Structure formats: C-alpha cells, structure tokens
Coordinates of C-alpha atoms and ligand atoms in Angstrom, one line a residue:
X1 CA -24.7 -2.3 -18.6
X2 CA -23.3 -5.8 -18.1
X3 CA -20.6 -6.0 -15.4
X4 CA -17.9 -8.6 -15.1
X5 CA -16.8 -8.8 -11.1
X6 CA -13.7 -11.3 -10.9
X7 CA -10.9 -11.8 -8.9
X8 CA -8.3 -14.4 -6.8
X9 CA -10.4 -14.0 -3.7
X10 CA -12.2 -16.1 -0.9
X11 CA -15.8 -16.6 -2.2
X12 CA -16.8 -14.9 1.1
X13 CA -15.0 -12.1 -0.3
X14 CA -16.7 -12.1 -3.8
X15 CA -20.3 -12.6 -2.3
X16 CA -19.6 -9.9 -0.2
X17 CA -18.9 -7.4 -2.9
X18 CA -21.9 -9.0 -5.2
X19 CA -24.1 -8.0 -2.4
X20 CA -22.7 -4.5 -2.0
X21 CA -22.5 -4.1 -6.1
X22 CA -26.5 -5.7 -6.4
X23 CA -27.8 -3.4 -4.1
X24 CA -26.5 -0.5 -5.2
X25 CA -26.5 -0.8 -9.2
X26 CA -29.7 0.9 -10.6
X27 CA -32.2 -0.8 -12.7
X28 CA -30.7 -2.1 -16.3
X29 CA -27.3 -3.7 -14.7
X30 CA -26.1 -7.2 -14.6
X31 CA -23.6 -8.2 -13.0
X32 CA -21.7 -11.6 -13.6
X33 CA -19.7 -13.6 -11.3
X34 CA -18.1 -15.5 -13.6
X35 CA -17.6 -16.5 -17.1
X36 CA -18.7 -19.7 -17.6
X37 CA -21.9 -19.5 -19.5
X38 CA -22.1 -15.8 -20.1
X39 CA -22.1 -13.4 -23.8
X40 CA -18.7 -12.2 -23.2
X41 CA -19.2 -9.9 -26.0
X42 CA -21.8 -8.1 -23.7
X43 CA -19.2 -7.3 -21.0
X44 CA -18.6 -3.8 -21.1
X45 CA -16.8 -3.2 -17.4
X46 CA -14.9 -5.6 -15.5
X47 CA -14.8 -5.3 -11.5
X48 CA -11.4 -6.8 -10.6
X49 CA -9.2 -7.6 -7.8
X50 CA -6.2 -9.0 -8.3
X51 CA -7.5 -11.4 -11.1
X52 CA -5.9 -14.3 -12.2
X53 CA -3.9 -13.5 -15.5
X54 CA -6.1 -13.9 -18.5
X55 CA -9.2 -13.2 -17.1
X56 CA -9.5 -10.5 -19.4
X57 CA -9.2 -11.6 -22.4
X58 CA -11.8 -11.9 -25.3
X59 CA -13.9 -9.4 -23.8
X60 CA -14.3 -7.2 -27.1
X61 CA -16.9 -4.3 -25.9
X62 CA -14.8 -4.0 -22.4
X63 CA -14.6 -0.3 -21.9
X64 CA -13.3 -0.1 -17.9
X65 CA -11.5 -2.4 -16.1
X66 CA -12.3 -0.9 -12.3
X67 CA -9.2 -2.6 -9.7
X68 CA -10.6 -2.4 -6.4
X69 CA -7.2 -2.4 -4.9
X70 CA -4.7 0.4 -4.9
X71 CA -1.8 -1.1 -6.1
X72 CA -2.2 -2.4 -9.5
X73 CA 1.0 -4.1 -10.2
X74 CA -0.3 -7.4 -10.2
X75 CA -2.9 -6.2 -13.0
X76 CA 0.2 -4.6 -15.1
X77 CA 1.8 -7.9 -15.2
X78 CA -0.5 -10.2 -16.9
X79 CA 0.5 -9.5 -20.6
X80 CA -2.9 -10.7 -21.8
X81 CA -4.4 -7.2 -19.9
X82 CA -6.7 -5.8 -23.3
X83 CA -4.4 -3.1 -24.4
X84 CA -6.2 0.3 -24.7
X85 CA -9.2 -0.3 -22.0
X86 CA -9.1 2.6 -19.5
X87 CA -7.8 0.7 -16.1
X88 CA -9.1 3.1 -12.9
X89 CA -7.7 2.1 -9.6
X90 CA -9.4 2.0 -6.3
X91 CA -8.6 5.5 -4.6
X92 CA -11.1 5.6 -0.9
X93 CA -10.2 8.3 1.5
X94 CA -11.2 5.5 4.0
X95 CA -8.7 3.4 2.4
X96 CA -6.0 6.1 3.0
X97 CA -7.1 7.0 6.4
X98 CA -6.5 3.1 7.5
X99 CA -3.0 3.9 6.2
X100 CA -2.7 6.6 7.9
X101 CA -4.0 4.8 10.7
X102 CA -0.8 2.1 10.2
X103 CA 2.0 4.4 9.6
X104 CA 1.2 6.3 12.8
X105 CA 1.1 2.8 15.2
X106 CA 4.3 1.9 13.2
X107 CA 6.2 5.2 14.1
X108 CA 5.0 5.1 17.7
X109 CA 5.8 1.9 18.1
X110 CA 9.3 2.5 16.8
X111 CA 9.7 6.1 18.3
X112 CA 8.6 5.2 21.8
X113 CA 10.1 1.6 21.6
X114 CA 6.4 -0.2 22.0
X115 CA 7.5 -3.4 20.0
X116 CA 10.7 -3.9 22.5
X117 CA 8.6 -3.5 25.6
X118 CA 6.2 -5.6 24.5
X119 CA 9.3 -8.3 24.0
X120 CA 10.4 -7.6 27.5
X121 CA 7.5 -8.3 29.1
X122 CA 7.5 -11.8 27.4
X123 CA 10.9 -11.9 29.6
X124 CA 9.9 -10.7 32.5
X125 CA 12.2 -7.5 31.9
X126 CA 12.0 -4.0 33.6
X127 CA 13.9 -2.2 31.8
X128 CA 13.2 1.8 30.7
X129 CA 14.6 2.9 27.6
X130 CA 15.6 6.9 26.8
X131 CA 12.5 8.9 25.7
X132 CA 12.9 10.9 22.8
X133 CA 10.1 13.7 21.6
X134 CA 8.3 13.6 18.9
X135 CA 9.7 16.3 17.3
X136 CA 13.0 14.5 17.8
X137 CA 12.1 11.8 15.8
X138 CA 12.2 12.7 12.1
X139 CA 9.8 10.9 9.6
X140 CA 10.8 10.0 5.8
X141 CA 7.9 9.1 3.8
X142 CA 8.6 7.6 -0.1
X143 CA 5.6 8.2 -1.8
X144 CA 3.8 11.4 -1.8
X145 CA 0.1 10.1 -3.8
X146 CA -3.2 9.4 -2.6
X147 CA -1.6 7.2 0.9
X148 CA 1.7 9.1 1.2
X149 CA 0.1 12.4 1.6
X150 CA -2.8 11.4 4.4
X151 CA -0.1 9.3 6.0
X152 CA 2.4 12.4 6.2
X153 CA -0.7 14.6 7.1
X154 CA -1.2 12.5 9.8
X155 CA 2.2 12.0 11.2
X156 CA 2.9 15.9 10.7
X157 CA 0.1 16.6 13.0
X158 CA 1.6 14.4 15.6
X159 CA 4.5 16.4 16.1
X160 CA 7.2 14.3 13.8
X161 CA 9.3 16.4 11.3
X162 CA 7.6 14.6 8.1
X163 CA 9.8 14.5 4.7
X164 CA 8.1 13.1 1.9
X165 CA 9.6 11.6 -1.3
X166 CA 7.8 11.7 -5.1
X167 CA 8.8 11.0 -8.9
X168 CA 8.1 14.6 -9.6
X169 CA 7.2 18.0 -7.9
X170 CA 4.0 17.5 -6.2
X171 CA 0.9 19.3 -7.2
X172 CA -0.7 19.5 -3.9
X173 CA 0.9 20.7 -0.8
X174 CA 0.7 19.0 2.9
X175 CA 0.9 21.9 5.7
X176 CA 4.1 21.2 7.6
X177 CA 5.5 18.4 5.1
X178 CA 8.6 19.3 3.1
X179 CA 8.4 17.5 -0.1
X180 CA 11.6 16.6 -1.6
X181 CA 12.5 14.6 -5.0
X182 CA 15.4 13.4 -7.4
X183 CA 18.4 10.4 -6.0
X184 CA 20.5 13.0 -4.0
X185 CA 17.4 14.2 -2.0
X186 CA 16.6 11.0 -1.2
X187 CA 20.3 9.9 0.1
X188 CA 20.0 13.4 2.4
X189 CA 16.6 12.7 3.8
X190 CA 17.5 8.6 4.5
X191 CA 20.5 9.8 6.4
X192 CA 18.5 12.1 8.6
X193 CA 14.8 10.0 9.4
X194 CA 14.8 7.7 12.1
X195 CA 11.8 6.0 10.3
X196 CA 11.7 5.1 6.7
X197 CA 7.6 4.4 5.5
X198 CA 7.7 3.0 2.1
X199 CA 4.3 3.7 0.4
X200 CA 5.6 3.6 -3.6
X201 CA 3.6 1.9 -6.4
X202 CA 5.8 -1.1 -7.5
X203 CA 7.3 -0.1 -11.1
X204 CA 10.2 -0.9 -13.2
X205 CA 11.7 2.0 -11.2
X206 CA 10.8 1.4 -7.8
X207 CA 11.5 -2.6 -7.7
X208 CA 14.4 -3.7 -5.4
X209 CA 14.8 -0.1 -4.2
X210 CA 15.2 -1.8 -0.4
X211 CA 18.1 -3.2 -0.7
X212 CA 21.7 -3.0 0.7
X213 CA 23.0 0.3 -0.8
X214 CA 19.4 1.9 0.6
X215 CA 19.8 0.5 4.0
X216 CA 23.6 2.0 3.8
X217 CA 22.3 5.7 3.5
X218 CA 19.8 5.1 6.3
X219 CA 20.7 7.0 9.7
X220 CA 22.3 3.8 11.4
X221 CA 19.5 1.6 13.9
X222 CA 16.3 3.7 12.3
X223 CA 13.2 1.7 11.5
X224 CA 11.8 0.6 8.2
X225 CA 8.0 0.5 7.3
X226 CA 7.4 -1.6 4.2
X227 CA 3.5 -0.7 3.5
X228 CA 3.7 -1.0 -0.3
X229 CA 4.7 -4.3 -2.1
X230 CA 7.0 -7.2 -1.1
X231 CA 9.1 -6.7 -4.5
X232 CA 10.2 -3.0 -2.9
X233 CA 12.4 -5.0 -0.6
X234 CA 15.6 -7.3 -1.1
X235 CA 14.9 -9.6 1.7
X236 CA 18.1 -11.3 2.6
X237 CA 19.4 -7.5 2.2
X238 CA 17.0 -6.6 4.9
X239 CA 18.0 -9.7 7.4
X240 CA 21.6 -8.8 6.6
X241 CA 20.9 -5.0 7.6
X242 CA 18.5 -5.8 10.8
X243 CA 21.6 -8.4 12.3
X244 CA 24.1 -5.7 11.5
X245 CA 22.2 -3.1 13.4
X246 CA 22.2 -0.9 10.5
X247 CA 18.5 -1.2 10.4
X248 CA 16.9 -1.4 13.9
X249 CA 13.7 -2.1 13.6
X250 CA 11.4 -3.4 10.4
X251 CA 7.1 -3.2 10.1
X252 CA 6.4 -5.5 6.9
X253 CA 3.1 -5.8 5.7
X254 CA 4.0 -6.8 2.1
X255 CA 6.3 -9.5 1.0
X256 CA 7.8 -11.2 -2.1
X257 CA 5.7 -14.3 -1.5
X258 CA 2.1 -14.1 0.3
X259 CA 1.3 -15.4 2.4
X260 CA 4.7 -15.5 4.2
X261 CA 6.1 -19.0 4.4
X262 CA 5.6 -20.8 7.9
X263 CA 9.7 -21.3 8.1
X264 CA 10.5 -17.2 6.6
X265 CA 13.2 -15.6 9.4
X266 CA 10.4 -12.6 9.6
X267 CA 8.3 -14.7 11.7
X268 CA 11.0 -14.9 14.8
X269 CA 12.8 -12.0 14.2
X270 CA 13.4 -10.2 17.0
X271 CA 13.6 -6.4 15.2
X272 CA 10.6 -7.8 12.9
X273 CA 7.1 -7.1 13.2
X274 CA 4.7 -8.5 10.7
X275 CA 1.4 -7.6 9.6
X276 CA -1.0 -9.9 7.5
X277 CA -1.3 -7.4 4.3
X278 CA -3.6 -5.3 6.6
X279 CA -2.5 -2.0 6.2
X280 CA -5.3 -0.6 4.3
X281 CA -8.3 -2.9 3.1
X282 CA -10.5 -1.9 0.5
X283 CA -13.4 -1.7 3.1
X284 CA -16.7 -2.4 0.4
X285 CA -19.3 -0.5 2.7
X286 CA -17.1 3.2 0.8
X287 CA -15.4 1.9 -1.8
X288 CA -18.7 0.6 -3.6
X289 CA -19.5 4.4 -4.6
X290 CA -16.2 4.7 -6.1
X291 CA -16.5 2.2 -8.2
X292 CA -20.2 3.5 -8.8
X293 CA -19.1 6.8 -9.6
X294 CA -17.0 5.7 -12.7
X295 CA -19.7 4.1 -13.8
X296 CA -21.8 6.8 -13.7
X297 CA -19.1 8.4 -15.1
X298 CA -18.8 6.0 -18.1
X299 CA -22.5 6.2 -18.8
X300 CA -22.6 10.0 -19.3
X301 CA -19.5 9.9 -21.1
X302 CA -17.4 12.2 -18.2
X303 CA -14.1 11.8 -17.2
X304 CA -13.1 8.6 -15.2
X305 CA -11.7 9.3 -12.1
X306 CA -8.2 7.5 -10.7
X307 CA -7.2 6.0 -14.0
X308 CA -3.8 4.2 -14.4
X309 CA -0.8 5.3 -16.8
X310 CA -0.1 2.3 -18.1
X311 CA 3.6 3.3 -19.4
X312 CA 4.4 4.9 -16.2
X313 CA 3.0 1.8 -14.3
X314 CA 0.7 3.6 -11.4
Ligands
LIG1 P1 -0.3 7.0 -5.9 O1 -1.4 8.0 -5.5 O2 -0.2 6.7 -7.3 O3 1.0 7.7 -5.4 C1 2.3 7.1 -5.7 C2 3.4 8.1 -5.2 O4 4.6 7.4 -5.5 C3 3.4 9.4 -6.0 O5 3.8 10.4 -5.1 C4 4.5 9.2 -7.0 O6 5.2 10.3 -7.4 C5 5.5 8.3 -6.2 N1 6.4 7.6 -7.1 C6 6.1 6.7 -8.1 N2 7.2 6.3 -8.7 C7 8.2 6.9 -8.0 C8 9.6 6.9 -8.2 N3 10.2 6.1 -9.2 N4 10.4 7.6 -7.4 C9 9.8 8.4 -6.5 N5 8.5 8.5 -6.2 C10 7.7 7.7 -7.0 O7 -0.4 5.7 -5.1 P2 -1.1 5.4 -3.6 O8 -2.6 5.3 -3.8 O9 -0.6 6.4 -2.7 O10 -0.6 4.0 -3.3 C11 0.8 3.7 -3.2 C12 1.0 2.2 -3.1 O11 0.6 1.7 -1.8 C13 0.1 1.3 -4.0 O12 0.7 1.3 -5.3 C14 0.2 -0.1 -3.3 O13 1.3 -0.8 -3.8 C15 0.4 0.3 -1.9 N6 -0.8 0.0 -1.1 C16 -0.6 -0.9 0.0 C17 -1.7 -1.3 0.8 C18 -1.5 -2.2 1.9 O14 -2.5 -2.6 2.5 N7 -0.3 -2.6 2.3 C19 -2.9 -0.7 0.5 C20 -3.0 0.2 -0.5 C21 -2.0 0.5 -1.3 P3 4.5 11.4 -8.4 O15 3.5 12.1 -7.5 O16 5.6 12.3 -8.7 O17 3.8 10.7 -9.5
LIG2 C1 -3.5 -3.3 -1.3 O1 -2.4 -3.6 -1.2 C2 -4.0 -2.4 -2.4 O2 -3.2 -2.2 -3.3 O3 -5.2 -2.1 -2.4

C-alpha cells in the first residue's frame, strides 16, 4: 500500500512520525513524504495533520485520509478535501488521559486559587484566601466524546460534582457524572459550575458559542477552560467578561490565531493563564497503532474505526 504522510509541521515533527510509521509498517508499504516526484495515482491513504488546503487533491485511488489530530476542523475547511474518502480521526486513550490530565490542573488551580498565589508571590503577598471542598466546587464539562468523558471521569473521582454537556443523549455512561443536553440544560448547569471546561469539536453549531450571552448565564467570577478551539470563544467578549468580574478566572489553550500574537491582552492578563496548545498531543510512541489499526482495517476490508461525519462536522 502506498501511503501519503503530510502535514503543516516542523520537519522534526514529520521525521519523527516517518520513523515511527517506517518501523512499524509491514513489508509491501511505502510511505511518501511528499509529492513532488511521486505516482499520485498510487496513493491509496493519506496520513495528515493539519495539512495545508489542497494537499489532497488529484489523488484518485485515495481510500483513507487518517488526521492524526482530534479535532478535524481545519481538515473540514479546505473545500478541495476529495469528497467521499472515509476521513478517521486520531482517537488515543493516551491522548485523552493528557486531557484529563489538563482539565484536572485547570480546576485545581481555579478551585484552590493556585494561579493567584502563584501571582502573590511575584508580590511578595501573604495573603490566604477561603478554602472551599471539592465537593463544593461544581464542574460543567461541554462535550461529552472521547476527551469529555475521561476528563469528567477524572474530575468525578476527585471529589467535584461533574455535569457534562452533549448534542444528543449519550450512549455511554460515566459513574457519578450527570449528563445533561438541549439549550435550557445548558443555561441551568452554567449558572450552577464554578468551572466551565469547553472540550466541543468546532462546528457550524458550536462556533462563537463563548461569547457574551454565555458568559451572562455563568455563575458570576467562575472560571473558564477553553481546551477545544480558538473559534469557540469571542475574545473581546471574553476580556469584556474577565474585567467585569463576570468571569473570574480563564485557562486558554486554543485561540483564534496561533500562535498568540506577541502584543494579544492574554499574555498580561491578570485572570489569564495560557497554554501553548498543549493540552493533549498526539504522542507518536501510541498513536502509531491507531493509525496502524485502520490500516489493517482497510486491508481486510473491516470497519474503520473513529471515522468523521462529515455533514455533522466531528
Ligand atoms: P468527540 O469524541 O467527537 O466528542 C465531541 C462531543 O461534543 C460529543 O459529546 C458531542 O455530542 C458533543 N457535541 C458536538 N456538537 C455539539 C453541540 N452542538 N452541542 C452540544 N454538544 C455537542 O470529540 P473529542 O475526541 O472528545 O474531542 C473534542 C475536541 O477537543 C476536538 O474536536 C478538538 O477540537 C479538541 N481537542 C483539543 C486538544 C488540545 O490539545 N487542546 C486536543 C485534542 C482535541 P454527541 O455525543 O451527542 O455527539
Ligand atoms: C489537537 O488540538 C487535536 O485536535 O488533536
């Protein structure tokens, strides 16, 4: 099978998965770095991350496009994407255990006021703050898939009352996690959680839902944890929320424009903490056999696993 791996990455990057993809693909593979000089028509998978739009295109045997990130809005919106090619997403129980990994620093950090401490000692400032239990600090996760529900798992364990919001009724149960859904749901649960963890896909539906009327229906000063895209969140809504107090506390590890511009008000915002687009990596040494297994999947004509509905956009 000739293999396609291509994406907007450092070439570090790149080699790094060549290696991993090399030494794992079995005899009668070939894998291709790049187009130039290549029989396109021999492509039959393409390995992607993130690649640049039309990298795609005039690949007429491509049967799998395999994203090896989660999130595969970026992919959705190149309009040159070959219409009809099964598109699988990276889904790495590693991956989501990073996650969970995040959310739970984010909401201890929030609950037991780490970020202001840490602020105080740049001051020089002894000064305690009240102490609230976990069990006092309710936790409202949007996004109930592969990261929402080890995230909520995770926090649910700790000790927070864990609330977590999804498109439809959830198949799967979480021990200890209510699962809500629908607009007026949503509007309860904000006005309740003192910390809002956003882990959406970003759809038609879902764009721009962190914005000023969101922020409104939150329980006033709770934190917000932006862990899925940039394009959730109306910035200058955010700022706007964050000075007013409304908001009291924002983790962002997405945003509109990466990486964040040297001058954005994120950087020296006091109630802002930002993370480099860290919050879960696709870690190669795991995800390799995920992308194997679909293509051991292909080959014997089985199911793929983690495939993308293209209409519904996740
Ligand atoms: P997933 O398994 O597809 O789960 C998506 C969840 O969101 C599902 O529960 C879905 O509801 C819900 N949802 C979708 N549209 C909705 C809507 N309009 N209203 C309410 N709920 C909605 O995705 P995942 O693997 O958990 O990943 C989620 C996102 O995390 C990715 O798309 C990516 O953007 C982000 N991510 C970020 C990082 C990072 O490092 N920051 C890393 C990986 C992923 P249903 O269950 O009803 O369909
Ligand atoms: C990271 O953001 C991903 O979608 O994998």
């Amino acid at each position: 099978m000739n293999l396609l791996l291509c994406g907007q990455w450092e070439p570090q990057e790149r080699d790094e998965w060549a290696e991993w993809l090399r030494g794992r693909l079995g005899p009668g593979h070939v894998l291709h770095l790049g187009r130039e000089g290549i029989d396109a028509s021999a492509i039959e998978v393409a390995v992607v991350a993130n690649p640049p739009p039309g990298s795609l295109m005039g690949l007429p045997h491509l049967r799998l496009i395999q994203s090896l990130w989660a999130g595969v809005d970026r992919l959705l919106g190149d309009a040159t994407l070959p219409p009809g090619v099964p598109l699988a997403r990276m889904v790495d129980p590693s991956m989501s255990a990073a996650m969970a990994e995040t959310a739970l620093w984010a909401v201890l950090s929030q609950h037991r006021d780490f970020m202001r401490y840490a602020a105080q000692q740049r001051e020089r400032l002894w000064q305690p703050h009240a102490q609230w239990r976990a069990d006092e600090w309710p936790v409202l996760v949007l996004g109930f898939g592969e990261m929402g529900r080890m995230v909520a798992d995770r926090l649910a364990r700790q000790g927070y009352p864990v609330l977590a919001w999804s498109r439809t009724r959830p198949a799967q149960n979480v021990a200890a996690v209510r699962s809500v859904h629908g607009e007026e749901a949503l509007r309860s649960a904000l006005a309740d959680a003192r910390t809002v963890i956003n882990l959406l896909p970003l759809t038609e539906a879902t764009r721009g839902l962190l914005d000023r009327r969101f922020f409104a229906s939150m329980r006033p000063g709770a934190g917000l944890v932006n862990l899925g895209r940039g394009a959730h969140l109306n910035e200058a809504d955010l700022l706007a929320a964050l000075n007013e107090g409304r908001v009291g506390h924002a983790v962002l590890d997405v945003f509109a424009h990466e990486p964040l511009a040297e001058d954005h008000a994120f950087w020296q915002h006091p109630q802002v903490s930002v993370l480099p687009h860290v919050a879960a990596q696709t870690d190669p040494r795991t995800a390799v056999q995920v992308v194997l297994d679909n293509l051991q999947a292909l080959a014997e004509g089985r199911p793929l696993a983690h495939l993308v509905d293209r209409a519904r956009g996740y």
